Every structure is written in C-alpha cells, then in structure tokens.
PDB file of C-alpha atoms in Angstrom:
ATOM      1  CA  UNK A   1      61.905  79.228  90.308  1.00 40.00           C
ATOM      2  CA  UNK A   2      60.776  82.586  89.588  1.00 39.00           C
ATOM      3  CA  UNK A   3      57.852  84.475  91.168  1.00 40.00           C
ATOM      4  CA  UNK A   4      56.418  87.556  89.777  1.00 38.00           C
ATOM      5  CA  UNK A   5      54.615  89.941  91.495  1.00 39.00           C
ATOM      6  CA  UNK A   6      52.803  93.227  90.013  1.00 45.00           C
ATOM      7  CA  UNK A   7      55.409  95.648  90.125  1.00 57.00           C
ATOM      8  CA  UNK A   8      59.018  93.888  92.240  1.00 66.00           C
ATOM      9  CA  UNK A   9      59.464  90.089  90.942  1.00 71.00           C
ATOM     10  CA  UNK A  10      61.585  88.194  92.356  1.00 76.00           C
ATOM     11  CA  UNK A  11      64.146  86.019  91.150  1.00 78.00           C
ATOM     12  CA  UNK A  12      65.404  82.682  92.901  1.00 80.00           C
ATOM     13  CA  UNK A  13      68.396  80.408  92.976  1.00 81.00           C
ATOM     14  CA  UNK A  14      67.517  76.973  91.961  1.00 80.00           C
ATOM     15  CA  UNK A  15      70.711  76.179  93.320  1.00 81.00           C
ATOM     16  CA  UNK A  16      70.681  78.208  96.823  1.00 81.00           C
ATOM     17  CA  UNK A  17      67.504  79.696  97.185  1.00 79.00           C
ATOM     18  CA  UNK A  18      68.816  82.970  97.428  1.00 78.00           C
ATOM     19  CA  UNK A  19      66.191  85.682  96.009  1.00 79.00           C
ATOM     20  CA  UNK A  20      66.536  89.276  95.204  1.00 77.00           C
ATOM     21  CA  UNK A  21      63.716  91.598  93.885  1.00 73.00           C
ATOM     22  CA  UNK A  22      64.268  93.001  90.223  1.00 72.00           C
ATOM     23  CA  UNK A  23      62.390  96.120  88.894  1.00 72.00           C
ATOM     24  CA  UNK A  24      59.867  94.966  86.276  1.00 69.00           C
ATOM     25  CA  UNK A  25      61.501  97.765  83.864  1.00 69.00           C
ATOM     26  CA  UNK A  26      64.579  95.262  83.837  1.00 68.00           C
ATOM     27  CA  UNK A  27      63.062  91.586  83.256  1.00 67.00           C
ATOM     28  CA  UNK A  28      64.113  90.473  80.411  1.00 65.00           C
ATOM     29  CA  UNK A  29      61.815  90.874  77.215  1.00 65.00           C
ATOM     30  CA  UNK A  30      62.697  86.842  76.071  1.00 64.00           C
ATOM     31  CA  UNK A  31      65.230  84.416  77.757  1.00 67.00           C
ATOM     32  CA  UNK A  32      68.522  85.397  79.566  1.00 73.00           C
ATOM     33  CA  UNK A  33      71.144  84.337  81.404  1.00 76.00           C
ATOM     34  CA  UNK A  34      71.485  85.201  85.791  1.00 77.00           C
ATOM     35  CA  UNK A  35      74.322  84.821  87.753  1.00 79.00           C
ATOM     36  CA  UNK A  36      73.424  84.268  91.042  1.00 80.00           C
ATOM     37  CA  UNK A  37      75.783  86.500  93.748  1.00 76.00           C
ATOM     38  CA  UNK A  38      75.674  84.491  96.255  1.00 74.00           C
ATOM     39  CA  UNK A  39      76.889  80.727  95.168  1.00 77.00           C
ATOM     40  CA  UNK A  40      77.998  81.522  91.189  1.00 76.00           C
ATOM     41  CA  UNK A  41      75.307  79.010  89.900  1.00 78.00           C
ATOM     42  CA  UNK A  42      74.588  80.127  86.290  1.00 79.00           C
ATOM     43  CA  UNK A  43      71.017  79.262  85.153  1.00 76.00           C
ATOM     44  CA  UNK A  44      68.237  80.609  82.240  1.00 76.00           C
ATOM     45  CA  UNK A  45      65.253  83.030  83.280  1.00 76.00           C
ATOM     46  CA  UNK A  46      62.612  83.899  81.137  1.00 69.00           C
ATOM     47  CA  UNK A  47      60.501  86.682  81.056  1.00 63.00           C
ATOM     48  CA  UNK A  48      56.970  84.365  80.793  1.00 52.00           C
ATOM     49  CA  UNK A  49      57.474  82.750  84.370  1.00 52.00           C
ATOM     50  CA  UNK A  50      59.751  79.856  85.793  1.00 56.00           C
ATOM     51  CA  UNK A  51      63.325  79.953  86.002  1.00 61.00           C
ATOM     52  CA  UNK A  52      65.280  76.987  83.349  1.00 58.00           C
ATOM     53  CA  UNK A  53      68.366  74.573  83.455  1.00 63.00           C
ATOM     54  CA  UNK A  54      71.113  75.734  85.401  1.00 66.00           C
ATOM     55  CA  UNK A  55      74.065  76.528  83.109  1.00 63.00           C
ATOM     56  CA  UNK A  56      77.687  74.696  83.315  1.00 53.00           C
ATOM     57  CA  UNK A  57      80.626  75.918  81.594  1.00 45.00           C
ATOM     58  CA  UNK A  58      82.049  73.372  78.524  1.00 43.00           C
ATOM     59  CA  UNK A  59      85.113  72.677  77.422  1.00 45.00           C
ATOM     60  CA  UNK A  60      86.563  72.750  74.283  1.00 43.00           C
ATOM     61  CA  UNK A  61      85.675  69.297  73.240  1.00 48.00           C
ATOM     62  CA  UNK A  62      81.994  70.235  73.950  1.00 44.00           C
ATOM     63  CA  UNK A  63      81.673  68.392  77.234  1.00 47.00           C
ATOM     64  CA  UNK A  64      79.922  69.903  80.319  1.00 44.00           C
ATOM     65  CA  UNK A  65      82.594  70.828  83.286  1.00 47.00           C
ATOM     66  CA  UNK A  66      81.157  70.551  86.986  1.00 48.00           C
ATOM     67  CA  UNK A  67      80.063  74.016  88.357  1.00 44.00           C
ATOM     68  CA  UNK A  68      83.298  74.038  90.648  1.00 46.00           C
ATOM     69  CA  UNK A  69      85.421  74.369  88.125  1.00 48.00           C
ATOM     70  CA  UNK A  70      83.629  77.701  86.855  1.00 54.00           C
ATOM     71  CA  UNK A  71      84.136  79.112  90.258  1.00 57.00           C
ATOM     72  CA  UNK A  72      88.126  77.927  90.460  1.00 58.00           C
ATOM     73  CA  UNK A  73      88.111  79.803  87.628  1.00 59.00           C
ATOM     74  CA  UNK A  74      87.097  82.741  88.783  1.00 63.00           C
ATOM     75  CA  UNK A  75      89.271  82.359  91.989  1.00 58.00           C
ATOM     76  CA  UNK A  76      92.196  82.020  89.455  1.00 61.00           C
ATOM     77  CA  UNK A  77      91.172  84.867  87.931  1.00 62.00           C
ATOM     78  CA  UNK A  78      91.279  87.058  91.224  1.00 61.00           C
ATOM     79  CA  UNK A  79      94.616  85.758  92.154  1.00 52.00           C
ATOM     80  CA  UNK A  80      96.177  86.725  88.867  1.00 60.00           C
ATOM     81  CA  UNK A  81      95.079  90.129  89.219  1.00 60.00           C
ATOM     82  CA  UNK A  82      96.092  90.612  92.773  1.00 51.00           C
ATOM     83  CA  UNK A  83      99.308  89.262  91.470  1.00 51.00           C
ATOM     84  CA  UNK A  84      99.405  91.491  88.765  1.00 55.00           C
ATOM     85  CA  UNK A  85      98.939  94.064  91.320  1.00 50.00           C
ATOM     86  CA  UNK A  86     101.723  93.181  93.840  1.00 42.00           C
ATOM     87  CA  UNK A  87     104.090  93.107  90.912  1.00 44.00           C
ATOM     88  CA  UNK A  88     103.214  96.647  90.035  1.00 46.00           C
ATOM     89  CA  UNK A  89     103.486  97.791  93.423  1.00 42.00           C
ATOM     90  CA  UNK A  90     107.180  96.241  93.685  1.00 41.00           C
ATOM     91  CA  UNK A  91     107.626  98.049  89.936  1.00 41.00           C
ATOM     92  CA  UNK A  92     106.701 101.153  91.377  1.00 41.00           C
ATOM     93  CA  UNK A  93     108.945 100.836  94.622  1.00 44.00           C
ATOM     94  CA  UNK A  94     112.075  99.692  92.568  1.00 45.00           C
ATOM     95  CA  UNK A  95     111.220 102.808  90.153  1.00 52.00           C
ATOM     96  CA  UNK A  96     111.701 105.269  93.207  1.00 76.00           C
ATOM     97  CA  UNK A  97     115.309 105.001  92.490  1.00 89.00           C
ATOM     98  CA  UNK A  98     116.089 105.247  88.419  1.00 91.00           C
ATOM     99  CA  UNK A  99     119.866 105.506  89.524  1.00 94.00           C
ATOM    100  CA  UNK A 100     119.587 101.970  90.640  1.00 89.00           C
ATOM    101  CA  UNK A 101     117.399 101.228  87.083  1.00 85.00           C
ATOM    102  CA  UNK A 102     120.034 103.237  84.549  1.00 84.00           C
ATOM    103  CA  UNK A 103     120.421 103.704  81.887  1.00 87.00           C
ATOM    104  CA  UNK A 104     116.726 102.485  81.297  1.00 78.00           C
ATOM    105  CA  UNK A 105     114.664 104.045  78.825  1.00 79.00           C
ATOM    106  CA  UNK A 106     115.824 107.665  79.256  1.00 83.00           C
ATOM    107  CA  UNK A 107     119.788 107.061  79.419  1.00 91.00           C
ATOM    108  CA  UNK A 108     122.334 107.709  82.500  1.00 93.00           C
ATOM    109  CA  UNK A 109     122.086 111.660  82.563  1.00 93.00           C
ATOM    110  CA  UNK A 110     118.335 111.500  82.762  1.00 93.00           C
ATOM    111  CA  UNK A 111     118.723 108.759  85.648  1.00 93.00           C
ATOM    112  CA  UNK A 112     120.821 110.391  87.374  1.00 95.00           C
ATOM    113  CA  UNK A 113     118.689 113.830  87.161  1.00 94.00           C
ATOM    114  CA  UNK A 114     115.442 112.242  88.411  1.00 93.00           C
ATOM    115  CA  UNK A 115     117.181 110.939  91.141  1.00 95.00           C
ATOM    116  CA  UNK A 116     118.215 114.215  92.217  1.00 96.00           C
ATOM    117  CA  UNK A 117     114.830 116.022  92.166  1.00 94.00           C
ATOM    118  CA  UNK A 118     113.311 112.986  94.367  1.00 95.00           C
ATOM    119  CA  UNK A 119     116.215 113.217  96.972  1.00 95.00           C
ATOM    120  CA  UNK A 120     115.969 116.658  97.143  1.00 95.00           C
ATOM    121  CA  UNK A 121     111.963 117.397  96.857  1.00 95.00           C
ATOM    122  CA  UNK A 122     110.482 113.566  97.562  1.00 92.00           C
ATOM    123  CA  UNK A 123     112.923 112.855 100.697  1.00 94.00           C
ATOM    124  CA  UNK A 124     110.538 110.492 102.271  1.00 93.00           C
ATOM    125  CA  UNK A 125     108.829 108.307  99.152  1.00 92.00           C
ATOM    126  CA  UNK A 126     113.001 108.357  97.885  1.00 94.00           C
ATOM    127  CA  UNK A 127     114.288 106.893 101.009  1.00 94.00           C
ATOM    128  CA  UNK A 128     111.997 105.132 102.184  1.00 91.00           C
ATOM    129  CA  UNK A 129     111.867 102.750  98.911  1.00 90.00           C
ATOM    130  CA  UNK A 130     115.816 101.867  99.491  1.00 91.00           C
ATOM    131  CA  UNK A 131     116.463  98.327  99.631  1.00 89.00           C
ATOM    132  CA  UNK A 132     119.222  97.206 102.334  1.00 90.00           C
ATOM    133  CA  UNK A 133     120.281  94.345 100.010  1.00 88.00           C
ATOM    134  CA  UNK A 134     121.252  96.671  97.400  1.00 88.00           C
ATOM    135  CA  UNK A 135     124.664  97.205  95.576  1.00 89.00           C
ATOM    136  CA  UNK A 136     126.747  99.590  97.305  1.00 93.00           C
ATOM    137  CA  UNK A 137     128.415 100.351  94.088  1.00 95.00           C
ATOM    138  CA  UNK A 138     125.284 102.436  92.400  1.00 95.00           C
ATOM    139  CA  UNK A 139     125.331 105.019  95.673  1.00 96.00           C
ATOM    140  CA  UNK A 140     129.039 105.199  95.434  1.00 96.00           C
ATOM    141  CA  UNK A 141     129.455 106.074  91.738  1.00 96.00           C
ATOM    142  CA  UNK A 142     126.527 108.798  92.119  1.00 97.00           C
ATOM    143  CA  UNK A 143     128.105 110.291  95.054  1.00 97.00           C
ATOM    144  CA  UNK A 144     131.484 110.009  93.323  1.00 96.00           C
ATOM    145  CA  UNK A 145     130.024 111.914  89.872  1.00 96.00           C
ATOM    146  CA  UNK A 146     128.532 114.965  92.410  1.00 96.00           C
ATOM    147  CA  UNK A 147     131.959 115.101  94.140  1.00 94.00           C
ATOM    148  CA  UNK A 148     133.728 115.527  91.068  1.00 94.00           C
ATOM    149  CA  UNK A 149     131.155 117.905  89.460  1.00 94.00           C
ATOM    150  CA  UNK A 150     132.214 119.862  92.926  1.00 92.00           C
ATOM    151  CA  UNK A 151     135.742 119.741  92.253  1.00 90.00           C
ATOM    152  CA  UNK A 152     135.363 121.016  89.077  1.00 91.00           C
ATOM    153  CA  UNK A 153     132.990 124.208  89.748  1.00 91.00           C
ATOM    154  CA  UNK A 154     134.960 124.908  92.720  1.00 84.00           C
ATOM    155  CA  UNK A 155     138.299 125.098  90.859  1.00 82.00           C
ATOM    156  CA  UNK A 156     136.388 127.365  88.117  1.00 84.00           C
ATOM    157  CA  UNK A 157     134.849 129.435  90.892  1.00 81.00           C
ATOM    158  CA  UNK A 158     138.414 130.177  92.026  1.00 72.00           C
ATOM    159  CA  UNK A 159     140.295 130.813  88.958  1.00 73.00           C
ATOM    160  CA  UNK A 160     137.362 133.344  88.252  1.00 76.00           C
ATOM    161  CA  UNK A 161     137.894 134.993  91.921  1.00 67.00           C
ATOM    162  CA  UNK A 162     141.786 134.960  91.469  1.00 63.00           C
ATOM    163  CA  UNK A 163     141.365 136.675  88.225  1.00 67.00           C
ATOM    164  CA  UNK A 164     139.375 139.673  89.418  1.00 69.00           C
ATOM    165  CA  UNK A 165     140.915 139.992  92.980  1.00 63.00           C
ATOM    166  CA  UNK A 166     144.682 139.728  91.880  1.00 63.00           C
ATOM    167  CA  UNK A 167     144.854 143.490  91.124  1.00 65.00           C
ATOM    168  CA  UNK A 168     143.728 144.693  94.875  1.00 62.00           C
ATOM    169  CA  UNK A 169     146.194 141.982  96.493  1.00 61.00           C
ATOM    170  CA  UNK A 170     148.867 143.888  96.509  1.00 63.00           C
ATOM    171  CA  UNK A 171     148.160 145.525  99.473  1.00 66.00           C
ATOM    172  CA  UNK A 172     145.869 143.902 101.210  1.00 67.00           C
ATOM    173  CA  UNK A 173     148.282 140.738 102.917  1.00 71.00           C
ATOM    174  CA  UNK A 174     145.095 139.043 103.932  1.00 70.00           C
ATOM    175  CA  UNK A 175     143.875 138.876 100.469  1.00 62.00           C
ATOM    176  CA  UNK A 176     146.824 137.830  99.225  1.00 65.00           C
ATOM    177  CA  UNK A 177     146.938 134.556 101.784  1.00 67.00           C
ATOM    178  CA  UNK A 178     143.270 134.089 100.472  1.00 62.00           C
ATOM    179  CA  UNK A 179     143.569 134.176  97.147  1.00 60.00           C
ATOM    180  CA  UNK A 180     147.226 131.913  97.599  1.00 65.00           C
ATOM    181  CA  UNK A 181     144.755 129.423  98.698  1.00 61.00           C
ATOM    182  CA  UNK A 182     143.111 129.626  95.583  1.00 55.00           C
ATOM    183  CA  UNK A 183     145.682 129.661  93.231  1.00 58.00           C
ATOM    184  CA  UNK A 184     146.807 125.839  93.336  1.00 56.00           C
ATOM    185  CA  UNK A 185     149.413 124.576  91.265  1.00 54.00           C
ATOM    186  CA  UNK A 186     147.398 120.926  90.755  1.00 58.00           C
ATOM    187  CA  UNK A 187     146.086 120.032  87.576  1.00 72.00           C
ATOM    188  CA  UNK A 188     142.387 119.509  87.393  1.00 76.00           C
ATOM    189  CA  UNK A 189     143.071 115.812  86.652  1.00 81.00           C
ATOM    190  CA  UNK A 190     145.016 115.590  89.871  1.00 83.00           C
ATOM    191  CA  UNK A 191     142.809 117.455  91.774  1.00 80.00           C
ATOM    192  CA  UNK A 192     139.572 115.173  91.005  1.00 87.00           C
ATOM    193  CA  UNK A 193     141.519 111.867  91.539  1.00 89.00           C
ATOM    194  CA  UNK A 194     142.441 112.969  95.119  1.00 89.00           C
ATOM    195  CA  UNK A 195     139.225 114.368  95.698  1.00 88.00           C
ATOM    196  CA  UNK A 196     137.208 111.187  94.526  1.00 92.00           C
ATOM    197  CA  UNK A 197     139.608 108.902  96.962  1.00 93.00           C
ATOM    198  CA  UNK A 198     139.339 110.972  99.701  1.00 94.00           C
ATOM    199  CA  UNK A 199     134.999 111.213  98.931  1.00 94.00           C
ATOM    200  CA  UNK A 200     135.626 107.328  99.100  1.00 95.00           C
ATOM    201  CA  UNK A 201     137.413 106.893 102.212  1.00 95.00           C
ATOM    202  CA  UNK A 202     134.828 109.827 104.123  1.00 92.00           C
ATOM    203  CA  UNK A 203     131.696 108.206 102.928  1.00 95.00           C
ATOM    204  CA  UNK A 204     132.706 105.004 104.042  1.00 96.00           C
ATOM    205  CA  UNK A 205     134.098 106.144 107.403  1.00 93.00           C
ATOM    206  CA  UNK A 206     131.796 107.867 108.497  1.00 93.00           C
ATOM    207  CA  UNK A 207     129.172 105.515 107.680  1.00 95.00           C
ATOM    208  CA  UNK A 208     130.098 103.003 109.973  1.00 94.00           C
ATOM    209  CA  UNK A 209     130.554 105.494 112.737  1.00 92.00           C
ATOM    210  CA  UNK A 210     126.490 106.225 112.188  1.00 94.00           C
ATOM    211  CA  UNK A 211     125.983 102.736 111.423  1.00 95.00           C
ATOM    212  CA  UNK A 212     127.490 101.711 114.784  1.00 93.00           C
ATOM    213  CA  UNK A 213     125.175 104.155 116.830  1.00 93.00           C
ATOM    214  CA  UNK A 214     122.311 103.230 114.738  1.00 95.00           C
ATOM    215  CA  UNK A 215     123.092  99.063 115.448  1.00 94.00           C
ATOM    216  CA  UNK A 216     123.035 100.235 119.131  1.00 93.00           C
ATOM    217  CA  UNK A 217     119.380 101.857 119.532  1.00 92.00           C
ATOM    218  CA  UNK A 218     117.606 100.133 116.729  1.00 91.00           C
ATOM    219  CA  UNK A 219     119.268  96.686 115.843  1.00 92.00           C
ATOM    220  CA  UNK A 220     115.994  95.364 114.267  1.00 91.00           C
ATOM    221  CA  UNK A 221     116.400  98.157 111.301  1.00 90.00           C
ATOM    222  CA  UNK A 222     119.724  99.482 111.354  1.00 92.00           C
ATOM    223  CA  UNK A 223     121.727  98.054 108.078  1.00 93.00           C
ATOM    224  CA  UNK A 224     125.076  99.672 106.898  1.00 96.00           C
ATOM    225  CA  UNK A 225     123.973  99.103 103.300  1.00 95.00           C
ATOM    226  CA  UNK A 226     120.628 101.714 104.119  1.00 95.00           C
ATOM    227  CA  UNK A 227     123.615 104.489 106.337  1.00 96.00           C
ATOM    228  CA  UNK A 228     125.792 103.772 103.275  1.00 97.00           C
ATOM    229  CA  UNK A 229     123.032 104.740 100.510  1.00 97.00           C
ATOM    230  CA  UNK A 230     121.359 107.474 102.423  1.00 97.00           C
ATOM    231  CA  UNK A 231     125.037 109.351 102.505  1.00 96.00           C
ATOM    232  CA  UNK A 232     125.780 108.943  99.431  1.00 97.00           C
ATOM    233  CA  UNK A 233     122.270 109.968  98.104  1.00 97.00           C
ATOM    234  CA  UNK A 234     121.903 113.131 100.236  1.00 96.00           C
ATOM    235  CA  UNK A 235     124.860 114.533  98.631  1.00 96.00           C
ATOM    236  CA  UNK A 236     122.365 115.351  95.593  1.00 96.00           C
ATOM    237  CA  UNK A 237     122.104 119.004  96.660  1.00 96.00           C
ATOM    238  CA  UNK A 238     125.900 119.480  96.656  1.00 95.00           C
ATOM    239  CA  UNK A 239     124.687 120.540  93.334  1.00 95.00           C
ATOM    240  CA  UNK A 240     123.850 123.864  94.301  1.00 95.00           C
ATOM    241  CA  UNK A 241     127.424 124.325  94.355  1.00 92.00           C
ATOM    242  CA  UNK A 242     126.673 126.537  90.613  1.00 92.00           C
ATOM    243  CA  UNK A 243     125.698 129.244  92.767  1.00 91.00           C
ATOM    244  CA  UNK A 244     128.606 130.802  94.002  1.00 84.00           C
ATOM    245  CA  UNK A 245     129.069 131.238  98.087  1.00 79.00           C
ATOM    246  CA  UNK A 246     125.169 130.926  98.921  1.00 89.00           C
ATOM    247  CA  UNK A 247     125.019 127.993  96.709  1.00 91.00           C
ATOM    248  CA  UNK A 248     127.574 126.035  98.775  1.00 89.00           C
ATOM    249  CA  UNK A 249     126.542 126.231 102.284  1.00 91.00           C
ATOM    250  CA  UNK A 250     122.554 125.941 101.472  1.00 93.00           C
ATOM    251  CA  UNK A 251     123.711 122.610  99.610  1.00 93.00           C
ATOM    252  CA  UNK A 252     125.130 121.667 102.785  1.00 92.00           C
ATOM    253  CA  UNK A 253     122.682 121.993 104.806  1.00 93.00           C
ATOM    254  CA  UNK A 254     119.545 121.016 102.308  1.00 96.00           C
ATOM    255  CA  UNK A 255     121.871 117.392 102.522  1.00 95.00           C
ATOM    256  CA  UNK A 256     122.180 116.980 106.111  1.00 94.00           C
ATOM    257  CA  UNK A 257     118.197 117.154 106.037  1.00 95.00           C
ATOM    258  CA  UNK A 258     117.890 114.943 103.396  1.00 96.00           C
ATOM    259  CA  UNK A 259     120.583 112.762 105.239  1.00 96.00           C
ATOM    260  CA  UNK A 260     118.098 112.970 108.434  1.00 95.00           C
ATOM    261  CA  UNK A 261     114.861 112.782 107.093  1.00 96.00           C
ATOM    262  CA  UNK A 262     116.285 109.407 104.899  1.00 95.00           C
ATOM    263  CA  UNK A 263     117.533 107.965 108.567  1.00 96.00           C
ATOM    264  CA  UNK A 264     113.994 108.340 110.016  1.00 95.00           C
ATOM    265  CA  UNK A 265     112.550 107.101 107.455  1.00 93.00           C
ATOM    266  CA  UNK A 266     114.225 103.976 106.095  1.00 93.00           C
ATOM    267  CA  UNK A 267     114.944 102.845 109.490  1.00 92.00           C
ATOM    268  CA  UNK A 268     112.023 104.347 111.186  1.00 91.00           C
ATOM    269  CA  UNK A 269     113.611 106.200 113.961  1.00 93.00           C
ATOM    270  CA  UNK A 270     111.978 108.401 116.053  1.00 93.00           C
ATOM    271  CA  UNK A 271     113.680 112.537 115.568  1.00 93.00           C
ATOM    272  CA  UNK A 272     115.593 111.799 118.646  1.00 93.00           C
ATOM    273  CA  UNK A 273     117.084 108.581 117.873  1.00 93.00           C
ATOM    274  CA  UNK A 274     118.207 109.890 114.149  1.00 94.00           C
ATOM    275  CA  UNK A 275     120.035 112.930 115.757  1.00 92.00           C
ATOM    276  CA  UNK A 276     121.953 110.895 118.192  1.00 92.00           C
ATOM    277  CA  UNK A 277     123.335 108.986 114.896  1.00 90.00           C
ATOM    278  CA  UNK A 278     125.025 112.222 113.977  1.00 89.00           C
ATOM    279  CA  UNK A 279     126.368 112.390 117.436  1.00 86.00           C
ATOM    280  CA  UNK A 280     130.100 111.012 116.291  1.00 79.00           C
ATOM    281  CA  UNK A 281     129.963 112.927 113.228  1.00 78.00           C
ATOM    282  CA  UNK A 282     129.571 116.392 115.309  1.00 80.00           C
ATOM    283  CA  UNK A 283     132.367 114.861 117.652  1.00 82.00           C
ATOM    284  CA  UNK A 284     134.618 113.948 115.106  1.00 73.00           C
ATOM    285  CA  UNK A 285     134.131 117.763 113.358  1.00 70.00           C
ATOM    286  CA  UNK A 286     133.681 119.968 115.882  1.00 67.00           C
ATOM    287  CA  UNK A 287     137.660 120.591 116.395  1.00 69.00           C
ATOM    288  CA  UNK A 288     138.062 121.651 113.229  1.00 62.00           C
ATOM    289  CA  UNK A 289     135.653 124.400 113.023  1.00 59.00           C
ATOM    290  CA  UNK A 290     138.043 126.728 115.065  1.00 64.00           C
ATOM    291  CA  UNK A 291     140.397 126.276 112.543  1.00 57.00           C
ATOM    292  CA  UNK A 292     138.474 126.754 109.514  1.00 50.00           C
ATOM    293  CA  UNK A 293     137.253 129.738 111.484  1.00 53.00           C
ATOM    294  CA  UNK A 294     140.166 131.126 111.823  1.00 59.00           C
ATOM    295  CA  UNK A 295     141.674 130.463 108.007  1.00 46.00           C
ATOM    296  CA  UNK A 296     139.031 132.720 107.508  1.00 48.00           C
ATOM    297  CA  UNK A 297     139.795 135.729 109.682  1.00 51.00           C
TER     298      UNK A 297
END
C-alpha cells in the first residue's frame, strides 16, 4: 500500500514489502505504473492514496503470463547483451591483426599497411592478440612481401652507388672490391626467388631453435605457431630499408625489439626468460660477424 506523509511518501511493494521514500515533487499527478527494484513486481500507484493491482505481462493472445516469466525475460535480455559484448570483444581482438582479416573492407595494401604501424608503434596490443592456432601461411606471405620489397630497394640502392662511385674506382682497389660486390650479374627476378627461399628456410629455422628454448622454460605458453608469427611480423620495420645506410641497421634493430617485446608478451615471459630465447640465435651468428667485419675493412 502506499503511505503518504507531508513532505517524503513512501511507496510499498505489495509484493515484497520493500519501501523507498519519493519526493512529493515526483508523485504522480493521476495513476502510474512502479517497478519495484528489489523483486521486479510491476503494480499501479496513484497519486490519491493506496497502491492498485499488481501488473503481469500478456501475451499476444491477450492472456496474463505469471510474473516469472517477466523477470526470465529480463534475465534473457542481460545475457544477450553480455553476449553481444563478448562477441565484440573477440571482434576487436581478431581486428588487431587486419593481415590475418585481408583484403576486408580496405583491400590487401591497406591490410598489410595497418599491420605495419601496429607492429611497429602498438608492439604489445599487436602481439599480444596473436592466436597460436593460427595459419602459418598469413605470417609467411607478409614476411615474404617485406623480404622482397628488400631485395628490390637494395638492388636499386646499389646500382645508384655503382653509378656514382665507378669513376673514383680506378684507383682506389678497395673501392673497386666494394663496388664488385655490388655490381651482380643476377637478374632481379633471380635475385628475389633466391632471396624469398632462403627468407623461407631462415624464418623457419630459426624459429624452432627459439621455439625449443622457449618449450624448455615456459612449456605452459610456448607454441611454435606464436615464435613463428612473432618473426615473421617483426620484420615490419625492415621497411626502413628506403632510407639508405641509416635506414637499414635502425630497421634491424627496431625488429629485434619488436621480436622481444612480442615474446614477452604473447607468451608472458619475464625480460630474462625472452633474452635467453635469443641465446641460439646470438650463438649461431656470432662467427660470422668477424667476417662481415672484415668484408668491410
């Protein structure tokens, strides 16, 4: 029932008996409908005392529907938004990577751009939304397409070098054994199939050489497919290769932190545990620098 008092009246469940002061500014001038918050009982107030019939939803045919089903209703209702939800937040995970989602809307080139600005300036968020049942053939193909793109600028970078140098080579005999290195005889058709296999073959050895350390000091999160796509995303700032020189060796090492900051995070390692994966790598290279050192004397 309702009770008013001079300036708070209060309103009652007939259902419940819960009660809850209203501001006389906000009774009703003539008859309404309440919701009560505590139980979901509908019923009719008035504004001239007494509170009337509680209220059940009908169906269509006109008959009246027990009260439960009004609040199984609204329980539906609650889970179909939280499912609407959940779906949205797996939309927005699987959108992290529009490589794995071309050509979508925007077409292949603009896939394959936005994936390079997240791997290179949203590391974490990018990696960290990698699936380890994905295809292996997405990551390969994009790190295939920035290999060649290398190839390419390289070979153009050279021909321009060769070009201006050739006139001071002829007596300088270092900078003739530099600039023999650049002039190669391969055609640029040549040169990208050989560079793509050999891309192939790296990618995928060296992967399982991480993979293998990582399956040693975190077997409840190490997957090859995760080694396999952070690789072959991290090569996004191979890019830089436009800028002659500088362009190179900051692309190289903007990727190996991309390449460790996608380890930590997809597999959440701790910093130590992600630099011991590059452990074999280092072994593996570290003979060679001398040499390449001393090409370049």
């Amino acid at each position: 029932m309702m009770e008013f008092m001079t300036q708070n009246p209060t309103i009652t469940c007939p259902q419940c008996g819960f009660s809850r002061q209203v501001p006389a500014d906000r009774m009703p001038a003539g008859a309404m409908i309440a919701t009560c918050p505590k139980c979901a009982c509908r019923f009719r107030i008035t504004s001239n005392g007494g509170t009337g019939e509680i209220l059940q939803p009908k169906n269509s045919s006109g008959t009246a529907q027990p009260e439960e089903e009004d609040i199984r209703l609204t329980a539906s209702r609650a889970y179909q938004r939280e499912a609407d939800r959940f779906a949205n937040e797996e939309y927005m995970t699987a959108s992290q990577n529009p490589w794995d989602n071309a050509p979508g809307e925007s077409g292949w080139f603009a896939a394959f751009f936005q994936t390079v600005v997240r791997v290179m300036f949203s590391t974490v968020n990018f990696f960290s939304s990698l699936s380890p049942s994905a295809s292996q053939l997405r990551p390969l193909a994009f790190y295939l397409l920035i290999g060649a793109f290398q190839t390419i600028v390289e070979k153009l970078w050279g021909q321009m070098f060769y070009a201006l140098l050739e006139p001071a080579a002829a007596s300088d005999p270092q900078l003739q054994k530099m600039l023999a290195m650049l002039a190669s005889d391969s055609n640029m058709a040549l040169s990208l199939l050989l560079r793509c296999g050999l891309l192939a073959l790296q990618i995928y050895f060296f992967s399982f050489m991480i993979y293998f350390i990582y399956k040693i000091i975190r077997p409840q999160t190490a997957s090859f497919s995760l080694v396999f796509q952070i690789m072959a995303y991290s090569a996004a700032p191979s890019l830089l290769c436009v800028v002659p020189v500088l362009g190179s060796i900051t692309g190289l090492v903007w990727g190996i932190g991309c390449m460790a900051a996608g380890f930590r995070a997809a597999m959440r390692l701790t910093w130590a545990q992600t630099l011991l994966g590059f452990l074999p790598v280092f072994i593996f290279v570290a003979p060679i620098i001398p040499q390449l050192l001393n090409i370049m004397k």
